[in-house]
CSV table of C-alpha atoms in Angstrom, one decimal:
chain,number,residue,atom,x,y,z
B,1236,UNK,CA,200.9,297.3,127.0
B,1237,UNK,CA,203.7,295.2,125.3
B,1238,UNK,CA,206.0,296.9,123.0
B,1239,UNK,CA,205.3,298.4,119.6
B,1240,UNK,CA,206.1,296.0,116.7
B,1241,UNK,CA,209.7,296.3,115.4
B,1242,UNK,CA,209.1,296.9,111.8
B,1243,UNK,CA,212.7,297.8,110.9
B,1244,UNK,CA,213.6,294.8,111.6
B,1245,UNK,CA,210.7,293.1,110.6
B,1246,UNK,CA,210.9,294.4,106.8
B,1247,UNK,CA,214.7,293.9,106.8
B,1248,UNK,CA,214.3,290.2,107.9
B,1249,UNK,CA,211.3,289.9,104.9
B,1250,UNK,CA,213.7,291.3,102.3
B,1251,UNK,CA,216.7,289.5,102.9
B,1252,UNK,CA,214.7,286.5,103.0
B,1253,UNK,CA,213.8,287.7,99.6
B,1254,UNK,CA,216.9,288.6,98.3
B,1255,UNK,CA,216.3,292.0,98.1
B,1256,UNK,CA,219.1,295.0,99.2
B,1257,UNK,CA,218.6,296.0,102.6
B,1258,UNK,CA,216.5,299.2,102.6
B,1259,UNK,CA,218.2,302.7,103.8
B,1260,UNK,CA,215.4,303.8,106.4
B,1261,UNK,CA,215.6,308.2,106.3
B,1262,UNK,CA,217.4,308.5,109.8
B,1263,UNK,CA,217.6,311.9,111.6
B,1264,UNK,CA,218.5,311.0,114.4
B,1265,UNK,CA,221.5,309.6,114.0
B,1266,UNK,CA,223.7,311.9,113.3
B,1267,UNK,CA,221.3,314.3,114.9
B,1268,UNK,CA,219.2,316.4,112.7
B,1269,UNK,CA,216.4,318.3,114.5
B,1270,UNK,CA,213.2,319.5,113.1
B,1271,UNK,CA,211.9,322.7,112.4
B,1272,UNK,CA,209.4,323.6,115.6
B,1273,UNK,CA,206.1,325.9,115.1
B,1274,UNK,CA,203.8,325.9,118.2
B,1275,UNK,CA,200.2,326.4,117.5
B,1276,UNK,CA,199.5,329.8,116.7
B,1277,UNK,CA,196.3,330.3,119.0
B,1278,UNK,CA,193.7,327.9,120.4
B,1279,UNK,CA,193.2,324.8,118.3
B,1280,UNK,CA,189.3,326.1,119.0
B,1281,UNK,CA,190.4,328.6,116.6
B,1282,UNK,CA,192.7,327.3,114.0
B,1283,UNK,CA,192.3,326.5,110.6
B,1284,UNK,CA,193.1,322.8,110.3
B,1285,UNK,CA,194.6,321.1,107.0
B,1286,UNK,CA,194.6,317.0,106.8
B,1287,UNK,CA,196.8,315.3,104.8
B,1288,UNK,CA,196.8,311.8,104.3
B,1289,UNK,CA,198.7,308.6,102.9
B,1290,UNK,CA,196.4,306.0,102.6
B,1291,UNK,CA,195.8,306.1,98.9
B,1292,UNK,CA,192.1,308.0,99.5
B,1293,UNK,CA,190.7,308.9,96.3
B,1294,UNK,CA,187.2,310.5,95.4
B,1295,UNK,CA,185.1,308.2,92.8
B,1296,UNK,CA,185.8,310.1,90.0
B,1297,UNK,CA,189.3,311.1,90.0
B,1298,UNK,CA,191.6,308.8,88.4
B,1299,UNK,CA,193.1,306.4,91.5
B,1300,UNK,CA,196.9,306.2,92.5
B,1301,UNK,CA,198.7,303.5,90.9
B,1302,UNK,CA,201.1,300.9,92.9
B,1303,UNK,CA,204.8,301.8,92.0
B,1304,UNK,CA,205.9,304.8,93.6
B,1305,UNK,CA,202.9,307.3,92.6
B,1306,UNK,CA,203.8,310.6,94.2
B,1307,UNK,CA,201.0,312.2,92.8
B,1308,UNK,CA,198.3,314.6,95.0
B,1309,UNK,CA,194.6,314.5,95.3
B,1310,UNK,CA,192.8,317.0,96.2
B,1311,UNK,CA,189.5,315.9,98.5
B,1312,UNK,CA,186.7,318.8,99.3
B,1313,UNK,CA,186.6,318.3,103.1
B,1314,UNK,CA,182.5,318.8,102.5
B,1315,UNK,CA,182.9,315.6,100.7
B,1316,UNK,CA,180.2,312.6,100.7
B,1317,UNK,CA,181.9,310.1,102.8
B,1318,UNK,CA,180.4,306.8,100.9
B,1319,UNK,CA,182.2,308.8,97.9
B,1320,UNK,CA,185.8,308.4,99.5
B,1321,UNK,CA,188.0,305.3,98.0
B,1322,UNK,CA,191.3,303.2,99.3
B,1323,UNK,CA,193.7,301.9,97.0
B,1324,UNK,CA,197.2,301.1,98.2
B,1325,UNK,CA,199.6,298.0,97.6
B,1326,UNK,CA,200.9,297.9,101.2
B,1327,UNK,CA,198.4,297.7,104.0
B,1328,UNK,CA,195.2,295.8,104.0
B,1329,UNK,CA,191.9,297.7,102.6
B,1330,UNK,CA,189.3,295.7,104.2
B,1331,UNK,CA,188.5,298.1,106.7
B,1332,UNK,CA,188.8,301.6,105.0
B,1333,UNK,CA,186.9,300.4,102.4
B,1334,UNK,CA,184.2,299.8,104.9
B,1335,UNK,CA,185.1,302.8,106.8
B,1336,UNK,CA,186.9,305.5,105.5
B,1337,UNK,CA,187.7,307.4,109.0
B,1338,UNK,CA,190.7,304.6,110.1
B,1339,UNK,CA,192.8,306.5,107.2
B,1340,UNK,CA,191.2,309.4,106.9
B,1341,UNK,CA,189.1,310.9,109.7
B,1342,UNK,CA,187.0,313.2,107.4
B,1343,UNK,CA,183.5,313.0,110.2
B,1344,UNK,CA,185.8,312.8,112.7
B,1345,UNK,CA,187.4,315.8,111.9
B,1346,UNK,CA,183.7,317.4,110.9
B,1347,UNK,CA,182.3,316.7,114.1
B,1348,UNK,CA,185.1,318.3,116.1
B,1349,UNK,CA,184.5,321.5,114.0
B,1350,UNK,CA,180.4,321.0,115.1
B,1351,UNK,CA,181.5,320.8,118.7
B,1352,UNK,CA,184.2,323.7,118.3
B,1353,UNK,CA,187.4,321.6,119.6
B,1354,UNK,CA,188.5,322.9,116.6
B,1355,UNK,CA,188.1,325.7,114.4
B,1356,UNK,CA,187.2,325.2,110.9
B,1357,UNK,CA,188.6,322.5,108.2
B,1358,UNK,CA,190.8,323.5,104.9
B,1359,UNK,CA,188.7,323.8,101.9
B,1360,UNK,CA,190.6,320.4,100.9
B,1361,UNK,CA,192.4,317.7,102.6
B,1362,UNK,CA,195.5,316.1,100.5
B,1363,UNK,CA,196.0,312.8,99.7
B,1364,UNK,CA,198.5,310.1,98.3
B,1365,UNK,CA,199.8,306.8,98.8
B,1366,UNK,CA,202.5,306.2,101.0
B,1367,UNK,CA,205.2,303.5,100.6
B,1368,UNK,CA,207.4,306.1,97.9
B,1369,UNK,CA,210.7,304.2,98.3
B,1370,UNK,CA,212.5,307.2,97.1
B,1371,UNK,CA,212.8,309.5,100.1
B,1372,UNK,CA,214.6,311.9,97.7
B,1373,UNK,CA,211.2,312.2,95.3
B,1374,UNK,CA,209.2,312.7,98.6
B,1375,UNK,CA,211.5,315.7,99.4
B,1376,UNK,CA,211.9,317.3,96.3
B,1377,UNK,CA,208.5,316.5,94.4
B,1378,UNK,CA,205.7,315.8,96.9
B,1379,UNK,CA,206.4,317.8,100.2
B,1380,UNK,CA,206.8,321.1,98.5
B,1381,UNK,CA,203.7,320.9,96.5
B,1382,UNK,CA,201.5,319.8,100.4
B,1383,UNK,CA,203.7,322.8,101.8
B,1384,UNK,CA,202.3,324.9,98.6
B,1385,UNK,CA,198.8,323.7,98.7
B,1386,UNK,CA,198.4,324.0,102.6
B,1387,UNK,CA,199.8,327.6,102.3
B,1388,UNK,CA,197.3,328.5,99.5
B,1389,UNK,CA,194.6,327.3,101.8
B,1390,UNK,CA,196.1,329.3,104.6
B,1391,UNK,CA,196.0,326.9,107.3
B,1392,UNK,CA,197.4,327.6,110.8
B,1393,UNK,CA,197.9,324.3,111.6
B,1394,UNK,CA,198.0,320.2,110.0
B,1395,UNK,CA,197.1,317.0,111.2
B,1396,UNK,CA,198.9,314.2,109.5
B,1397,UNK,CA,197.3,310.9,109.2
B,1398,UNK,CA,200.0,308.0,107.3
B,1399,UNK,CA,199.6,304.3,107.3
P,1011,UNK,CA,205.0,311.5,106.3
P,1012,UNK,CA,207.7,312.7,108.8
P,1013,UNK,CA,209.7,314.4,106.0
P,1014,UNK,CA,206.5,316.1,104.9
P,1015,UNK,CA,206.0,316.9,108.6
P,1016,UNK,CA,209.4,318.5,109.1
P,1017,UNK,CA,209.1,320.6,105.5
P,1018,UNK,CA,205.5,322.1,106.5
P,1019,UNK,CA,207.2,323.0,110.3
P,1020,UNK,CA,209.8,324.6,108.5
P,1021,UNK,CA,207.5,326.9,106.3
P,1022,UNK,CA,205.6,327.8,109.4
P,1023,UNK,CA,203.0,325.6,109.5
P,1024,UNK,CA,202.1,323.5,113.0
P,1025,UNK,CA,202.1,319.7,112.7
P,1026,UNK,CA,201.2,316.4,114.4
P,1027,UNK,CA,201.3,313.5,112.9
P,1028,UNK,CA,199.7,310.6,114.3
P,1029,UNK,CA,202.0,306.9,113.9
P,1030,UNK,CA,201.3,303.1,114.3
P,1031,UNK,CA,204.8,302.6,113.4
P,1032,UNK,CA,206.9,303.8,116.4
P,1033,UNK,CA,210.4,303.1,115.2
P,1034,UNK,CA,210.0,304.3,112.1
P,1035,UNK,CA,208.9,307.5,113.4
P,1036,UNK,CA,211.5,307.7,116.0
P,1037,UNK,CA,214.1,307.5,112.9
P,1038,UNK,CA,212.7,309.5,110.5
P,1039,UNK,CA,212.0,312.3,113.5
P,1040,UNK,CA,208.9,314.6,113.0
P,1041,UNK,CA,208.3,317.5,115.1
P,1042,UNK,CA,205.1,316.1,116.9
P,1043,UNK,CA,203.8,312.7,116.9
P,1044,UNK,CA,201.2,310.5,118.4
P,1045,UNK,CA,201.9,307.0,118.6
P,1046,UNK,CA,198.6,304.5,118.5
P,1047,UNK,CA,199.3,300.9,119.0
P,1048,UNK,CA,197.1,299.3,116.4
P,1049,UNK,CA,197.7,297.4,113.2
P,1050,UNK,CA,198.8,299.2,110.0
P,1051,UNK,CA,195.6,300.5,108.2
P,1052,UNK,CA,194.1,301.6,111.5
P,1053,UNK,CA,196.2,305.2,112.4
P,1054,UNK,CA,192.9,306.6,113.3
P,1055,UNK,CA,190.7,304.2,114.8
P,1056,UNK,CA,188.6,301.1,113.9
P,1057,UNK,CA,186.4,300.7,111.8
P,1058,UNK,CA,182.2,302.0,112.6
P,1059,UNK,CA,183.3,303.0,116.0
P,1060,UNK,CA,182.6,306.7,115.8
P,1061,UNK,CA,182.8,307.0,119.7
P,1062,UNK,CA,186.4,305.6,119.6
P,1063,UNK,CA,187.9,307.8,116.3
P,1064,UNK,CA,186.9,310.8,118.1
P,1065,UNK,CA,188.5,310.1,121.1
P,1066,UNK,CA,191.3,308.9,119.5
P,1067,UNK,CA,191.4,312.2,117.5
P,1068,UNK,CA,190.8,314.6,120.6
P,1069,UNK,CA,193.6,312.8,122.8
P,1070,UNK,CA,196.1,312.8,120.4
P,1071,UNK,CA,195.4,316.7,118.9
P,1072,UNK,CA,195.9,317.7,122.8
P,1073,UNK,CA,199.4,316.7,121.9
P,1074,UNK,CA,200.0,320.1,120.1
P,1075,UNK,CA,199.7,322.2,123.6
P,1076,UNK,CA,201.3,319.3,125.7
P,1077,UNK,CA,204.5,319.0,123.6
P,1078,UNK,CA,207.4,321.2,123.7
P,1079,UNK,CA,210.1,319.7,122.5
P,1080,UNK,CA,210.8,319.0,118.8
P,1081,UNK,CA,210.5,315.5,118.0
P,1082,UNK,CA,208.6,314.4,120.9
P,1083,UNK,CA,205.9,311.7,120.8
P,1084,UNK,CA,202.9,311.3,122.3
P,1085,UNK,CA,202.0,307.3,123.5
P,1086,UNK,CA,198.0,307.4,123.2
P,1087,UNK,CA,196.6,305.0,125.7
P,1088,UNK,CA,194.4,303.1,123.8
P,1089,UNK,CA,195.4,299.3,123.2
P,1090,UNK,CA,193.6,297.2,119.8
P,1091,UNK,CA,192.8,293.9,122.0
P,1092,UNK,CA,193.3,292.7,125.6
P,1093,UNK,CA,195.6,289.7,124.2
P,1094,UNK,CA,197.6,292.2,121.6
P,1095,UNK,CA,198.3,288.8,119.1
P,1096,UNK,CA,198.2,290.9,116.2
P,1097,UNK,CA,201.7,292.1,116.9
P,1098,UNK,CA,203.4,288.7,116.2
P,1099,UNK,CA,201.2,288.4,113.0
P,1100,UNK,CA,202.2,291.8,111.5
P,1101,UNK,CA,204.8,291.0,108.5
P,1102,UNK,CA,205.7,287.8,110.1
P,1103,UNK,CA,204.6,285.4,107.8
P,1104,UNK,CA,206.6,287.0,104.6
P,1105,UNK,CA,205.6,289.6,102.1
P,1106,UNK,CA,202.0,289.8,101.7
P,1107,UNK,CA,202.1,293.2,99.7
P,1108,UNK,CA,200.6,293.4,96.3
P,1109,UNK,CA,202.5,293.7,93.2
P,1110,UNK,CA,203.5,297.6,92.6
P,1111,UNK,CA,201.7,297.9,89.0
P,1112,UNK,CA,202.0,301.0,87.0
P,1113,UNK,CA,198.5,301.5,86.4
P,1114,UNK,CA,195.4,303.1,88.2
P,1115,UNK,CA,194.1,300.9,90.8
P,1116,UNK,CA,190.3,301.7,91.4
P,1117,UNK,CA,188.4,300.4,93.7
P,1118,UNK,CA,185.7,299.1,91.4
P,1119,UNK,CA,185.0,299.8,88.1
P,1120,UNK,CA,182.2,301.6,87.8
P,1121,UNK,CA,185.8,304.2,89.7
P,1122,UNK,CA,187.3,303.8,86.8
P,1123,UNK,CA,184.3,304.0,84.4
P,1124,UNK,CA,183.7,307.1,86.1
P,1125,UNK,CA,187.4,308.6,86.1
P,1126,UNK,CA,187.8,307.8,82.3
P,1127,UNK,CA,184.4,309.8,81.7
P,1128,UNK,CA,185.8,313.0,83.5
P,1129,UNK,CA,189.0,312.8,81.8
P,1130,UNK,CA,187.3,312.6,77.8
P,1131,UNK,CA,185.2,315.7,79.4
P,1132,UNK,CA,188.1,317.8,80.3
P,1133,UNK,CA,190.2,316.7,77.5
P,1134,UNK,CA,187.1,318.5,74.4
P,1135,UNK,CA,186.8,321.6,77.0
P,1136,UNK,CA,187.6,324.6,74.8
């Protein structure tokens, strides 16, 4: 395999080409700041798994994420129809989770791994939003405590995480 | 998503979260990650290949009993194309993002038709 693509550099290259001010990338690892750590509580075969996802997935019908730092939640029924799911997002391309929804959000992936009992049972909801907040402050403050809250409410054991 | 990652950890609640961008992740340092080599827009799988999401999905939720140390990642061993040329291609020919309007973006607009009409619904509830 060759090596991943660079995209620090990559994005810092495209915005000083543009003129923009170099972006401050989050960085915990320099000086060190290690994350919290929460093994699994039991078998995943038995854990109640929350999704949460930032590829701006949005159930016709609710009102769509707009394109300038929209740090707002939706809330999608994990029994939801998936020809009912919708992308909107101002950073990747859409062509393909428009024409399937699981590269973003795996919603009958997930489904079928409950049917086959690799794992437990789904969250009543799965979360979504659209990524590419520049303001990592308003991520911490605003958005992560309400997932934190909502995934707590729904009493899950464990979450996958699914960003673009 | 990593800061999200790390808040959830910290209030208890197990997390992996799968990556296409592997520096980025490194940086930002999650608790658990899985790492997929494939173009942004793609963090679980390509498109209409059920087979390949799901295997995609099982290897990298193994992640959660095979790491042990905070921030690890997991590489996943699946590769997007033999030749791998969409790596030169990714942001390499400028900014091809779309402008960052203020307003909801639907997908179509019988979305939005449909979004305005459960708004005026809630909005004469008692």
């Amino acid at each position: 395999m060759s090596a991943p693509v660079d995209y620090i550099t990559r994005i810092r290259e495209n915005y000083a080409r543009l003129g923009y001010p170099t972006y401050a990338w989050v960085d915990n690892r320099e000086p060190p700041r290690p994350p919290a750590w929460r093994p699994l509580p039991k078998p995943l075969s038995r854990c109640r798994l929350g999704l949460v996802a930032s590829g701006g997935i949005y159930v016709s019908g609710q009102v769509a994420f707009h394109w300038k730092d929209d740090a707002s939640l939706r809330a999608v029924p994990t029994s939801v129809r998936t020809e009912d799911l919708r992308a909107t997002h101002f950073a990747y391309d859409l062509t393909d989770a428009r024409r399937d929804p699981n590269v973003v959000f795996p919603i009958d992936t997930l489904r079928r791994l409950v049917a086959e009992g690799v794992v437990g049972e789904l969250a009543s909801h799965a979360y979504t939003f659209m990524g590419g907040i520049y303001s990592a402050r308003r991520v911490n403050e605003e958005l992560a405590p309400r997932i934190v809250e909502r995934l707590r409410a729904e009493q899950v054991d464990a979450s996958l995480l699914v960003p673009v | 998503m990593g800061l999200i990652a790390r808040q959830l950890e910290a209030a208890g609640i197990s997390t992996l979260g799968m990556t296409s961008a592997l520096d980025i992740t490194r940086k930002v340092n999650p608790p658990r990650a899985a790492f997929l080599d494939y173009p942004l827009g793609h963090t679980t799988g390509k498109p209409g290949e059920p087979e390949l999401q799901r295997a995609i999905l099982v290897e990298a939720l193994r992640a959660f009993g095979e790491l042990g140390e905070p921030g690890s990642v997991k590489m996943l061993p699946f590769r997007w194309s033999a030749d791998e040329a969409w790596k030169r291609q990714a942001f390499a020919g400028g900014d091809d993002r779309k402008p960052r309007l203020d307003t909801p973006q639907y997908q179509s607009d019988e979305d939005r038709r449909r979004a305005e009409e459960a708004m005026a619904c809630r909005v004469c509830e008692p």
